[in-house]
């Protein structure tokens, strides 16, 4: 019983971790390359979810909805970059924090304005609905497996893109030393736009993927943004590999911790106290974990070499 | 250069004396406000709004102490509001309803939290510091949501305001107002004396160049940590008052958005002047309170339905306004007040 539960929770953790990775990947690149702290990255995730909700209601199919939502999320990211973020790159972090905070306020209200305050629901695509038996007597929803598969595919694509293409090379160079890349004749402004739009699209993709299993509502990106920050801080800012590993770690620690912390504490405490403290400690686990990592390695587990 | 470095570290003497007018006017206005409240006809409303303004003024000033003078962008300062609030709520639910017990406990708890998280956070620099303070704030937020005994997600309603030395004087809105004004004034004088002291000079020196401070024999980290602890305690005090003003404590005291609002208050008022933070808090809260009505008034040329819609979605104006202020108003409100003197 406990072993199968652990297995299911681990799968949930990996799925959550991969979603976190999709968000954190953009965030870490935007920060690494442009030295830009973007609080509004969480709302890109929310916008992705809303776009897929709107487009799949319009076309009647999740697949088409997703296909339309991705370029729209990209276009939206570029629009915000041109309107707001571009003017903030040479400001200090404090200004960036505040201005992107303003973008959050605007967009959280904006989706309420357009789609109303009530949560939207997106039906799970028919092809991927239902459950499969992954071990004897253990059913797991197909859609969650699909999220895991999609996350892994995107991670692999990202790996190839960053490590084996010219754009990826420029991005890596930018993360190490942006002004040197600029001095060598690369149009750094355009590189920024590419990175930014791509990051926005990845976050939008994450939002679109979770739309069928979560409710799509204003402010849904706010808390996951903080988790994405935790991920990139643990992974080392600017490092895709770090973000990937840290996202999986955080996903697992959070999901497994929530269901097992009470059980573990029962070894030391009486059941009532154990479940009480367990529930109190579980949501704090990842932050304690982050504090521990930063205490020993202040620049994260996989810092980018500068 | 950055805005943080731009704030004058040692203003000209003549300028300082002229600028002293601002805090005097500010505190005189707070002292006179209850009279106006009586005449306004909406006494309870005006008093409670201004009490909130003063409470957030304390919290914003606490943040200004480390943000303006130490360039430490703490993105988790709302956590201390929560600590103060929960100290009042939890103690009251166990029968200790006296503020003379609650405040020392709140201050001790804030100091302990600041000491531990500060010691870890200050090992990091720049954006890592922003993010780690943010994460610690979230940690406490989630702790509060899981405290089922104390209301969990929903928070807890206080049965009454705290007692002061056994008397229920704070039941009176005017008494609470004066108590908050006293705390605000005390916190202001205290912060001013810190800033003017040798300690404050070391803190500012560290802001400009930590390595040089180290080279002349200081240990910047200790000064920063001490400032962080003091700042946390002041924000904790604000939390105690906020719980009494609202007669309610909930995890929403310490959402990260609240921390962001505190930073905005400080920047809006102008970094590194202390009274600027109070003005920023006042401007922020009043804008938040009246923007729906202002929008409704300004859009007189539109149809009534559209006007109501606009007023309801005031945050869609507030957000861009915030961005524009960041982009174009350098130095905040204090900067605007200061500018003519330079000309």
Coordinates of C-alpha atoms in Angstrom, one line a residue:
Chain A
X1 CA 0.0 0.0 0.0
X2 CA 2.6 2.5 1.1
X3 CA 5.0 1.5 -1.7
X4 CA 2.3 2.0 -4.4
X5 CA 1.3 5.3 -2.8
X6 CA 4.9 6.4 -2.8
X7 CA 5.1 5.5 -6.5
X8 CA 2.0 7.4 -7.4
X9 CA 3.2 10.4 -5.4
X10 CA 6.6 10.2 -7.0
X11 CA 5.0 10.3 -10.4
X12 CA 2.9 13.3 -9.3
X13 CA 6.0 14.9 -8.0
X14 CA 7.9 14.4 -11.4
X15 CA 4.9 15.8 -13.2
X16 CA 4.8 18.9 -11.0
X17 CA 8.6 19.2 -11.3
X18 CA 8.4 19.2 -15.1
X19 CA 5.8 21.9 -15.1
X20 CA 8.0 23.9 -12.7
X21 CA 10.9 23.3 -15.1
X22 CA 9.0 24.7 -18.1
X23 CA 8.4 27.9 -16.1
X24 CA 11.8 28.1 -14.5
X25 CA 13.7 27.5 -17.7
X26 CA 12.5 30.8 -19.2
X27 CA 12.9 32.6 -15.9
X28 CA 16.5 31.4 -15.4
X29 CA 17.5 32.3 -19.0
X30 CA 15.9 35.8 -18.8
X31 CA 17.7 36.4 -15.6
X32 CA 21.0 34.8 -16.7
X33 CA 21.2 36.6 -20.0
X34 CA 19.6 39.9 -19.3
X35 CA 20.2 40.2 -15.6
X36 CA 16.5 41.0 -15.4
X37 CA 14.3 39.9 -12.5
X38 CA 10.9 39.2 -14.0
X39 CA 8.1 38.8 -11.5
X40 CA 5.6 38.8 -14.3
X41 CA 6.8 35.4 -15.5
X42 CA 4.0 33.8 -13.5
X43 CA 1.3 35.7 -15.3
X44 CA 2.7 34.4 -18.6
X45 CA 1.8 30.9 -17.3
X46 CA -1.7 32.2 -16.4
X47 CA -2.1 33.8 -19.8
X48 CA -1.1 30.5 -21.4
X49 CA -3.8 28.7 -19.5
X50 CA -6.4 31.3 -20.4
X51 CA -5.4 31.3 -24.0
X52 CA -5.8 27.5 -24.3
X53 CA -9.1 27.7 -22.4
X54 CA -10.4 30.3 -24.9
X55 CA -9.0 28.7 -28.0
X56 CA -10.2 25.2 -27.2
X57 CA -13.6 26.5 -26.4
X58 CA -13.6 28.3 -29.7
X59 CA -12.3 25.4 -31.8
X60 CA -13.9 22.7 -29.8
X61 CA -10.6 20.7 -29.5
X62 CA -7.8 20.9 -27.0
X63 CA -5.2 20.1 -29.7
X64 CA -6.1 23.0 -31.9
X65 CA -6.4 25.2 -28.8
X66 CA -2.9 24.3 -27.8
X67 CA -1.6 24.9 -31.3
X68 CA -3.2 28.4 -31.4
X69 CA -2.3 29.2 -27.8
X70 CA 1.5 28.7 -28.2
X71 CA 2.1 31.3 -30.9
X72 CA -0.3 33.7 -29.1
X73 CA 1.6 33.3 -25.9
X74 CA 4.8 34.0 -27.8
X75 CA 3.3 37.1 -29.4
X76 CA 1.9 38.2 -26.1
X77 CA 5.3 37.8 -24.4
X78 CA 7.0 39.9 -27.2
X79 CA 4.3 42.6 -26.9
X80 CA 5.0 43.0 -23.2
X81 CA 8.7 43.0 -23.8
X82 CA 8.4 45.8 -26.3
X83 CA 5.9 47.8 -24.2
X84 CA 7.5 47.4 -20.7
X85 CA 10.4 45.2 -20.1
X86 CA 12.7 46.6 -22.8
X87 CA 12.8 49.9 -20.8
X88 CA 13.9 48.1 -17.6
X89 CA 17.0 46.2 -18.7
X90 CA 19.4 48.9 -17.6
X91 CA 17.5 49.7 -14.4
X92 CA 18.5 48.2 -11.0
X93 CA 16.7 45.1 -9.6
X94 CA 14.5 47.2 -7.4
X95 CA 12.9 49.0 -10.3
X96 CA 12.5 45.8 -12.2
X97 CA 10.8 44.2 -9.2
X98 CA 8.3 47.0 -8.9
X99 CA 7.5 47.5 -12.6
X100 CA 7.0 43.8 -13.2
X101 CA 4.8 43.8 -10.0
X102 CA 2.7 46.4 -11.8
X103 CA 2.4 44.1 -14.8
X104 CA 1.1 41.4 -12.5
X105 CA -1.6 43.7 -11.0
X106 CA -2.6 44.7 -14.5
X107 CA -2.8 41.3 -16.0
X108 CA -4.5 39.6 -13.0
X109 CA -7.2 42.2 -13.3
X110 CA -7.1 42.1 -17.0
X111 CA -8.0 38.4 -17.3
X112 CA -10.9 39.1 -14.8
X113 CA -11.9 41.9 -17.1
X114 CA -11.9 39.7 -20.2
X115 CA -13.0 36.3 -18.9
X116 CA -14.7 37.1 -15.6
X117 CA -13.6 36.2 -12.1
X118 CA -15.0 32.7 -12.1
X119 CA -12.6 29.9 -12.7
X120 CA -12.7 28.4 -16.2
X121 CA -12.4 24.7 -16.7
X122 CA -10.8 23.0 -19.7
X123 CA -11.9 19.5 -20.5
X124 CA -9.2 16.8 -20.7
X125 CA -8.7 15.9 -24.4
X126 CA -10.7 12.8 -25.2
X127 CA -7.6 11.0 -26.6
X128 CA -5.8 11.4 -23.3
X129 CA -8.7 10.9 -20.9
X130 CA -9.1 7.9 -18.6
X131 CA -6.5 6.0 -16.7
X132 CA -4.0 3.2 -17.4
X133 CA -3.0 0.4 -15.2
X134 CA 0.8 1.0 -14.7
X135 CA 1.2 -1.7 -12.2
X136 CA -1.2 -4.4 -10.9
X137 CA -4.2 -2.7 -9.4
X138 CA -2.6 0.8 -9.8
X139 CA -4.5 3.2 -12.1
X140 CA -2.9 6.5 -13.2
X141 CA -4.5 9.2 -15.3
X142 CA -3.2 9.1 -18.9
X143 CA -3.2 12.9 -19.1
X144 CA -0.7 13.2 -16.3
X145 CA 1.5 10.8 -18.0
X146 CA 1.1 12.9 -21.2
X147 CA 2.3 15.9 -19.2
X148 CA 5.4 14.0 -18.0
X149 CA 6.1 13.0 -21.6
X150 CA 5.6 16.5 -23.0
X151 CA 7.8 17.9 -20.2
X152 CA 10.6 15.5 -21.0
X153 CA 10.4 16.1 -24.7
X154 CA 10.6 19.9 -24.2
X155 CA 13.5 19.4 -21.8
X156 CA 15.3 17.3 -24.4
X157 CA 14.6 19.9 -27.2
X158 CA 15.7 22.7 -25.0
X159 CA 18.9 20.8 -24.3
X160 CA 19.7 20.4 -28.0
X161 CA 18.7 24.0 -28.7
X162 CA 20.9 25.5 -26.0
X163 CA 23.9 23.2 -26.4
X164 CA 24.0 22.4 -30.1
X165 CA 22.7 25.4 -32.1
X166 CA 24.1 28.8 -32.8
X167 CA 21.3 30.6 -31.0
X168 CA 21.9 28.4 -28.0
X169 CA 25.6 29.2 -28.1
X170 CA 24.8 32.9 -28.1
X171 CA 22.4 32.4 -25.3
X172 CA 25.0 30.5 -23.2
X173 CA 27.6 33.2 -24.0
X174 CA 25.1 35.9 -23.1
X175 CA 24.5 34.2 -19.7
X176 CA 28.2 34.2 -19.0
X177 CA 29.0 37.7 -20.2
X178 CA 26.4 39.7 -22.1
X179 CA 28.4 42.8 -22.7
X180 CA 31.2 40.8 -24.3
X181 CA 28.8 39.1 -26.7
X182 CA 27.5 42.5 -27.6
X183 CA 31.0 43.8 -28.2
X184 CA 31.6 40.9 -30.6
X185 CA 28.9 42.2 -32.9
X186 CA 25.9 40.2 -31.9
X187 CA 22.6 42.2 -31.9
X188 CA 22.1 41.7 -28.1
X189 CA 18.7 43.4 -28.2
X190 CA 17.4 40.8 -30.7
X191 CA 18.9 38.0 -28.6
X192 CA 17.1 39.4 -25.6
X193 CA 13.8 39.4 -27.5
X194 CA 14.3 35.8 -28.7
X195 CA 15.1 34.6 -25.2
X196 CA 12.3 36.5 -23.7
X197 CA 9.7 35.4 -26.2
X198 CA 10.8 31.8 -25.9
X199 CA 10.7 32.0 -22.1
X200 CA 7.2 33.4 -22.3
X201 CA 6.1 30.7 -24.6
X202 CA 7.5 27.9 -22.4
X203 CA 5.7 29.4 -19.4
X204 CA 2.5 29.6 -21.5
X205 CA 3.0 26.0 -22.6
X206 CA 3.2 25.0 -18.9
X207 CA 0.0 26.9 -18.2
X208 CA -1.7 25.3 -21.2
X209 CA -0.7 21.8 -20.2
X210 CA -2.0 22.1 -16.6
X211 CA -5.3 23.9 -17.7
X212 CA -7.2 20.6 -17.9
X213 CA -6.2 19.4 -14.4
X214 CA -6.3 22.7 -12.5
X215 CA -8.9 25.5 -12.6
X216 CA -7.9 28.4 -14.7
X217 CA -8.3 31.5 -12.5
X218 CA -6.9 35.0 -12.0
X219 CA -3.8 34.9 -9.8
X220 CA -3.0 31.2 -10.6
X221 CA 0.5 32.2 -11.6
X222 CA 1.4 34.0 -8.4
X223 CA 2.3 31.2 -6.2
X224 CA 3.9 29.0 -8.8
X225 CA 6.2 32.0 -9.7
X226 CA 7.7 31.9 -6.2
X227 CA 8.3 28.1 -6.6
X228 CA 10.0 28.8 -9.9
X229 CA 12.2 31.3 -8.1
X230 CA 13.1 28.7 -5.5
X231 CA 13.9 26.4 -8.4
X232 CA 16.3 28.8 -10.2
X233 CA 17.9 29.8 -6.9
X234 CA 18.6 26.2 -6.0
X235 CA 19.7 25.3 -9.5
X236 CA 21.9 28.4 -9.9
X237 CA 20.7 31.3 -11.9
X238 CA 21.3 31.0 -15.7
X239 CA 21.7 27.3 -15.7
X240 CA 19.2 25.2 -17.6
X241 CA 20.6 22.0 -16.3
X242 CA 20.4 23.3 -12.7
X243 CA 16.8 24.4 -13.3
X244 CA 15.9 20.9 -14.6
X245 CA 17.4 19.1 -11.6
X246 CA 16.2 21.6 -9.0
X247 CA 12.7 21.5 -10.5
X248 CA 12.5 17.8 -10.2
X249 CA 13.9 17.9 -6.7
X250 CA 11.4 20.6 -5.6
X251 CA 8.5 18.7 -7.3
X252 CA 9.4 15.5 -5.5
X253 CA 10.2 17.1 -2.1
X254 CA 6.9 19.0 -2.2
X255 CA 4.6 16.3 -3.4
X256 CA 6.1 13.4 -1.5
X257 CA 6.7 15.6 1.6
X258 CA 3.1 16.6 1.8
X259 CA 1.8 13.0 1.9
X260 CA 4.6 11.5 3.9
X261 CA 5.6 14.0 6.5
X262 CA 2.8 13.1 8.8
X263 CA 3.6 9.4 8.4
X264 CA 7.3 9.9 9.1
X265 CA 6.6 12.1 12.2
X266 CA 4.3 9.3 13.6
X267 CA 7.5 7.4 14.3
X268 CA 8.4 10.1 17.0
X269 CA 5.1 11.6 18.0
X270 CA 1.6 10.5 18.8
X271 CA -0.7 10.3 15.7
X272 CA -2.7 13.5 16.4
X273 CA 0.3 15.6 17.0
X274 CA 2.1 14.0 14.1
X275 CA -0.6 14.8 11.6
X276 CA -0.9 18.3 13.0
X277 CA 2.8 19.1 12.8
X278 CA 3.2 17.1 9.6
X279 CA 0.7 19.3 7.8
X280 CA 2.3 22.4 9.2
X281 CA 5.8 21.4 8.2
X282 CA 5.1 19.9 4.8
X283 CA 4.5 23.1 2.9
X284 CA 7.6 24.6 4.5
X285 CA 9.9 21.7 3.4
X286 CA 11.0 23.2 0.1
X287 CA 11.9 26.5 1.7
X288 CA 13.9 24.8 4.4
X289 CA 15.5 22.8 1.7
X290 CA 16.4 26.0 -0.2
X291 CA 17.7 27.7 2.9
X292 CA 19.9 24.7 3.5
X293 CA 21.2 24.7 -0.1
X294 CA 21.9 28.4 0.0
X295 CA 23.6 28.2 3.4
X296 CA 26.2 25.8 2.0
X297 CA 26.3 27.0 -1.6
X298 CA 25.2 30.7 -1.8
X299 CA 25.1 30.7 -5.6
X300 CA 23.1 27.5 -6.1
X301 CA 24.0 23.9 -6.9
X302 CA 25.1 24.5 -10.5
X303 CA 26.3 28.1 -10.8
X304 CA 27.1 29.4 -14.3
X305 CA 30.8 29.9 -14.6
X306 CA 31.5 33.6 -15.2
Chain B
X1 CA 24.1 54.7 -11.7
X2 CA 21.5 52.9 -9.8
X3 CA 18.9 54.7 -7.8
X4 CA 20.2 53.3 -4.6
X5 CA 23.5 54.9 -5.0
X6 CA 22.0 58.2 -6.1
X7 CA 20.3 58.9 -2.8
X8 CA 22.5 61.5 -1.1
X9 CA 24.5 59.8 1.7
X10 CA 25.2 63.1 3.5
X11 CA 22.8 65.9 2.4
X12 CA 24.0 69.5 2.7
X13 CA 23.3 71.0 6.1
X14 CA 21.1 73.8 4.7
X15 CA 19.1 71.2 2.8
X16 CA 18.6 69.1 5.9
X17 CA 17.2 71.9 7.9
X18 CA 14.9 72.8 5.1
X19 CA 13.7 69.3 4.7
X20 CA 12.9 69.0 8.4
X21 CA 9.8 70.9 7.5
X22 CA 8.4 67.8 5.8
X23 CA 8.3 65.5 8.9
X24 CA 7.0 68.3 11.1
X25 CA 4.2 69.0 8.7
X26 CA 3.5 65.3 8.4
X27 CA 3.2 64.6 12.1
X28 CA 1.2 67.8 12.7
X29 CA -1.2 66.6 10.0
X30 CA -1.6 63.2 11.7
X31 CA -2.1 65.0 15.1
X32 CA -4.8 67.3 13.6
X33 CA -6.6 64.6 11.6
X34 CA -8.8 63.3 14.4
X35 CA -10.3 66.8 14.7
X36 CA -11.1 66.8 11.0
X37 CA -12.5 63.3 11.3
X38 CA -15.0 64.6 13.9
X39 CA -16.2 67.3 11.5
X40 CA -16.2 65.1 8.4
X41 CA -19.2 63.2 9.6
X42 CA -17.7 59.9 8.8
X43 CA -15.5 59.7 11.9
X44 CA -15.1 55.9 12.1
X45 CA -14.2 55.6 8.4
X46 CA -11.6 58.4 8.4
X47 CA -10.0 57.2 11.7
X48 CA -9.7 53.6 10.6
X49 CA -8.3 54.6 7.2
X50 CA -5.7 56.9 8.8
X51 CA -4.9 54.3 11.5
X52 CA -4.1 51.9 8.7
X53 CA -2.0 54.5 7.0
X54 CA 0.1 55.0 10.1
X55 CA 0.5 51.3 10.7
X56 CA 1.7 50.7 7.2
X57 CA 3.8 53.8 7.7
X58 CA 5.7 52.0 10.5
X59 CA 6.1 48.9 8.4
X60 CA 7.3 50.8 5.3
X61 CA 9.7 52.9 7.5
X62 CA 11.1 49.7 8.9
X63 CA 11.7 48.5 5.4
X64 CA 13.3 51.8 4.4
X65 CA 15.8 51.4 7.2
X66 CA 17.4 48.4 5.4
X67 CA 16.3 49.2 1.9
X68 CA 17.1 52.9 1.7
X69 CA 20.1 52.9 4.0
X70 CA 21.4 49.4 3.5
X71 CA 20.3 48.6 -0.1
X72 CA 18.9 45.3 1.1
X73 CA 15.9 44.6 -1.0
X74 CA 13.9 42.4 1.4
X75 CA 11.0 40.9 -0.4
X76 CA 9.6 39.2 2.7
X77 CA 8.9 41.9 5.0
X78 CA 5.2 41.2 5.2
X79 CA 6.2 38.1 7.2
X80 CA 6.9 40.3 10.2
X81 CA 3.5 41.9 9.9
X82 CA 2.2 38.3 10.2
X83 CA 4.4 37.5 13.2
X84 CA 3.1 40.6 15.0
X85 CA -0.5 39.8 14.1
X86 CA -0.3 36.2 15.0
X87 CA 1.5 37.0 18.3
X88 CA -1.6 39.1 19.2
X89 CA -4.1 36.5 17.9
X90 CA -2.4 33.4 19.4
X91 CA -1.7 35.0 22.8
X92 CA -5.3 36.4 23.0
X93 CA -6.7 32.9 22.2
X94 CA -4.7 31.6 25.2
X95 CA -5.9 34.3 27.5
X96 CA -3.0 36.8 27.4
X97 CA -4.9 39.7 26.1
X98 CA -2.7 42.5 27.3
X99 CA -0.7 44.4 24.8
X100 CA 2.1 44.8 27.4
X101 CA 2.6 41.0 27.1
X102 CA 1.8 40.7 23.4
X103 CA 4.2 43.4 22.1
X104 CA 7.3 42.0 23.8
X105 CA 6.5 38.5 22.6
X106 CA 5.9 39.9 19.0
X107 CA 9.2 41.8 19.1
X108 CA 11.1 38.8 20.4
X109 CA 9.5 36.5 17.8
X110 CA 10.3 38.9 15.0
X111 CA 13.8 39.4 16.2
X112 CA 14.3 35.6 16.4
X113 CA 12.9 35.1 12.9
X114 CA 14.9 38.0 11.5
X115 CA 18.1 36.7 13.1
X116 CA 17.8 33.2 11.7
X117 CA 16.6 34.2 8.2
X118 CA 18.8 37.2 8.0
X119 CA 21.9 35.2 8.9
X120 CA 21.2 32.9 6.0
X121 CA 19.9 35.5 3.5
X122 CA 22.8 37.9 4.1
X123 CA 25.2 35.3 2.9
X124 CA 23.8 35.9 -0.5
X125 CA 23.9 39.0 -2.6
X126 CA 21.7 41.0 -5.0
X127 CA 19.0 39.1 -6.6
X128 CA 19.6 36.0 -4.6
X129 CA 18.9 38.1 -1.5
X130 CA 15.6 39.3 -3.0
X131 CA 14.5 35.7 -3.8
X132 CA 15.6 34.1 -0.5
X133 CA 13.8 36.7 1.6
X134 CA 10.8 36.2 -0.7
X135 CA 11.0 32.4 -0.1
X136 CA 11.3 32.8 3.7
X137 CA 8.2 35.1 3.6
X138 CA 6.3 32.4 1.7
X139 CA 7.5 29.8 4.1
X140 CA 5.9 31.6 7.0
X141 CA 2.8 32.2 4.9
X142 CA 2.3 28.5 4.4
X143 CA 3.0 27.8 8.0
X144 CA 0.2 30.2 8.9
X145 CA -2.2 28.6 6.4
X146 CA -1.6 25.2 8.0
X147 CA -2.2 26.3 11.6
X148 CA -5.6 24.7 11.8
X149 CA -5.9 25.5 15.5
X150 CA -5.6 29.2 14.8
X151 CA -7.9 29.4 11.8
X152 CA -5.7 28.1 9.1
X153 CA -6.5 29.6 5.7
X154 CA -9.4 31.6 7.0
X155 CA -7.5 33.4 9.8
X156 CA -8.9 34.2 13.2
X157 CA -11.2 36.9 14.4
X158 CA -10.1 38.5 17.6
X159 CA -12.9 38.6 20.2
X160 CA -11.9 42.2 21.1
X161 CA -8.9 44.6 20.9
X162 CA -6.0 44.0 23.2
X163 CA -6.0 45.4 26.7
X164 CA -3.4 47.9 27.9
X165 CA -2.3 47.3 31.5
X166 CA -5.7 45.6 32.1
X167 CA -7.9 48.4 30.7
X168 CA -9.8 48.1 27.5
X169 CA -9.0 51.7 26.4
X170 CA -8.1 50.6 22.8
X171 CA -11.8 49.8 22.3
X172 CA -12.1 53.5 21.6
X173 CA -11.1 54.3 18.0
X174 CA -9.5 57.6 19.0
X175 CA -7.4 55.8 21.6
X176 CA -6.2 53.3 19.0
X177 CA -5.4 56.2 16.7
X178 CA -3.3 58.0 19.3
X179 CA -1.6 54.8 20.2
X180 CA -0.6 54.2 16.6
X181 CA 0.5 57.8 16.2
X182 CA 2.7 57.4 19.3
X183 CA 4.2 54.2 18.0
X184 CA 4.8 55.8 14.6
X185 CA 6.5 58.8 16.2
X186 CA 8.5 56.6 18.5
X187 CA 9.6 54.4 15.6
X188 CA 10.5 57.5 13.6
X189 CA 12.6 59.1 16.3
X190 CA 14.3 55.7 17.0
X191 CA 15.1 55.2 13.3
X192 CA 16.4 58.7 12.9
X193 CA 18.7 58.3 15.8
X194 CA 19.9 54.9 14.4
X195 CA 20.5 56.5 11.0
X196 CA 22.4 59.4 12.5
X197 CA 24.6 57.2 14.7
X198 CA 27.9 55.6 13.9
X199 CA 26.0 52.4 13.3
X200 CA 23.9 54.2 10.6
X201 CA 27.1 55.6 9.0
X202 CA 28.6 52.1 8.8
X203 CA 25.4 50.8 7.3
X204 CA 25.4 53.5 4.6
X205 CA 29.1 52.9 4.0
X206 CA 28.4 49.3 3.4
X207 CA 25.7 50.2 1.0
X208 CA 28.2 52.2 -1.1
X209 CA 31.1 49.8 -0.8
X210 CA 31.2 46.7 1.4
X211 CA 34.7 45.8 0.5
X212 CA 36.1 49.2 1.6
X213 CA 34.2 49.0 4.9
X214 CA 35.8 45.7 5.5
X215 CA 39.2 47.1 4.6
X216 CA 38.9 49.8 7.2
X217 CA 38.1 47.2 9.8
X218 CA 34.4 46.8 10.1
X219 CA 32.5 43.6 9.6
X220 CA 29.6 44.8 7.4
X221 CA 27.7 41.6 7.8
X222 CA 27.1 42.2 11.5
X223 CA 25.8 45.7 10.9
X224 CA 23.5 44.5 8.1
X225 CA 22.2 41.7 10.3
X226 CA 21.6 44.0 13.2
X227 CA 19.7 46.5 11.0
X228 CA 17.7 43.6 9.5
X229 CA 16.7 42.5 13.0
X230 CA 15.8 46.0 14.1
X231 CA 13.8 46.5 10.9
X232 CA 12.0 43.2 11.5
X233 CA 11.1 44.1 15.0
X234 CA 9.6 47.4 13.9
X235 CA 7.5 45.7 11.3
X236 CA 6.5 43.2 13.9
X237 CA 5.2 46.1 16.0
X238 CA 3.2 47.3 13.0
X239 CA 1.8 43.8 12.8
X240 CA 0.5 43.9 16.4
X241 CA -1.2 47.2 15.7
X242 CA -2.6 46.0 12.4
X243 CA -4.2 43.0 14.2
X244 CA -5.8 45.4 16.7
X245 CA -7.0 47.7 14.0
X246 CA -8.6 45.0 11.9
X247 CA -9.5 42.8 14.9
X248 CA -8.6 40.0 12.7
X249 CA -5.5 38.0 11.8
X250 CA -5.0 35.9 8.7
X251 CA -2.3 34.5 6.4
X252 CA -3.2 37.3 4.0
X253 CA -1.2 39.6 6.3
X254 CA 1.9 38.0 4.8
X255 CA 1.3 37.2 1.2
X256 CA 4.2 38.1 -1.0
X257 CA 2.1 40.6 -2.8
X258 CA 1.9 42.5 0.5
X259 CA 5.7 42.5 0.7
X260 CA 5.7 43.9 -2.8
X261 CA 3.3 46.6 -1.7
X262 CA 5.6 47.5 1.1
X263 CA 8.6 47.9 -1.2
X264 CA 6.4 50.0 -3.5
X265 CA 5.4 52.3 -0.6
X266 CA 9.0 52.9 0.2
X267 CA 10.0 53.6 -3.4
X268 CA 7.0 55.7 -4.0
X269 CA 7.8 57.9 -1.0
X270 CA 11.5 58.1 -1.8
X271 CA 14.2 55.8 -0.6
X272 CA 16.3 56.6 2.4
X273 CA 14.5 59.4 4.2
X274 CA 12.3 57.5 6.6
X275 CA 9.4 60.1 6.5
X276 CA 9.3 59.5 2.8
X277 CA 8.3 55.9 3.5
X278 CA 5.4 57.2 5.7
X279 CA 4.3 59.5 2.9
X280 CA 4.6 56.6 0.4
X281 CA 2.4 54.4 2.6
X282 CA -0.1 57.2 2.9
X283 CA -0.1 57.8 -0.9
X284 CA -0.4 54.1 -1.7
X285 CA -3.2 53.4 0.7
X286 CA -5.2 56.5 -0.2
X287 CA -4.7 55.8 -3.9
X288 CA -5.9 52.2 -3.4
X289 CA -8.9 53.5 -1.4
X290 CA -10.0 56.3 -3.7
X291 CA -8.8 55.2 -7.2
X292 CA -12.1 53.5 -8.0
X293 CA -13.9 56.8 -7.2
X294 CA -11.4 58.9 -9.0
X295 CA -11.7 56.8 -12.1
X296 CA -15.5 57.0 -11.8
X297 CA -15.3 60.8 -11.6
X298 CA -12.7 61.2 -14.3
X299 CA -14.7 59.2 -16.8
X300 CA -17.8 61.4 -16.6
X301 CA -18.0 61.5 -20.4
X302 CA -18.6 57.7 -20.6
X303 CA -21.8 55.8 -20.1
X304 CA -22.7 54.9 -16.6
X305 CA -22.2 51.1 -17.2
X306 CA -18.7 51.6 -18.5
X307 CA -17.9 53.9 -15.7
X308 CA -18.9 51.3 -13.1
X309 CA -16.9 48.7 -15.0
X310 CA -13.8 51.0 -15.0
X311 CA -14.1 51.7 -11.3
X312 CA -14.4 48.0 -10.6
X313 CA -11.3 47.2 -12.6
X314 CA -9.3 50.0 -11.0
X315 CA -6.3 47.7 -10.7
X316 CA -5.9 47.8 -14.5
X317 CA -5.1 51.5 -14.0
X318 CA -3.1 51.0 -10.8
X319 CA -0.7 48.5 -12.4
X320 CA 0.4 50.7 -15.3
X321 CA 0.5 53.7 -13.0
X322 CA 3.0 51.8 -10.9
X323 CA 5.1 51.0 -13.9
X324 CA 5.0 54.6 -15.0
X325 CA 6.0 55.9 -11.6
X326 CA 9.0 53.5 -11.6
X327 CA 10.0 54.5 -15.1
X328 CA 9.6 58.3 -14.8
X329 CA 9.5 59.5 -11.2
X330 CA 13.0 58.9 -9.9
X331 CA 13.4 59.5 -6.2
X332 CA 9.7 59.2 -5.4
X333 CA 7.6 61.9 -3.7
X334 CA 10.5 63.1 -1.6
X335 CA 12.5 63.5 -4.8
X336 CA 9.8 65.7 -6.2
X337 CA 9.8 67.8 -2.9
X338 CA 13.6 68.0 -3.0
X339 CA 14.0 69.0 -6.7
X340 CA 13.1 72.7 -6.6
X341 CA 15.9 73.3 -4.0
X342 CA 18.5 72.0 -6.4
X343 CA 17.4 74.3 -9.2

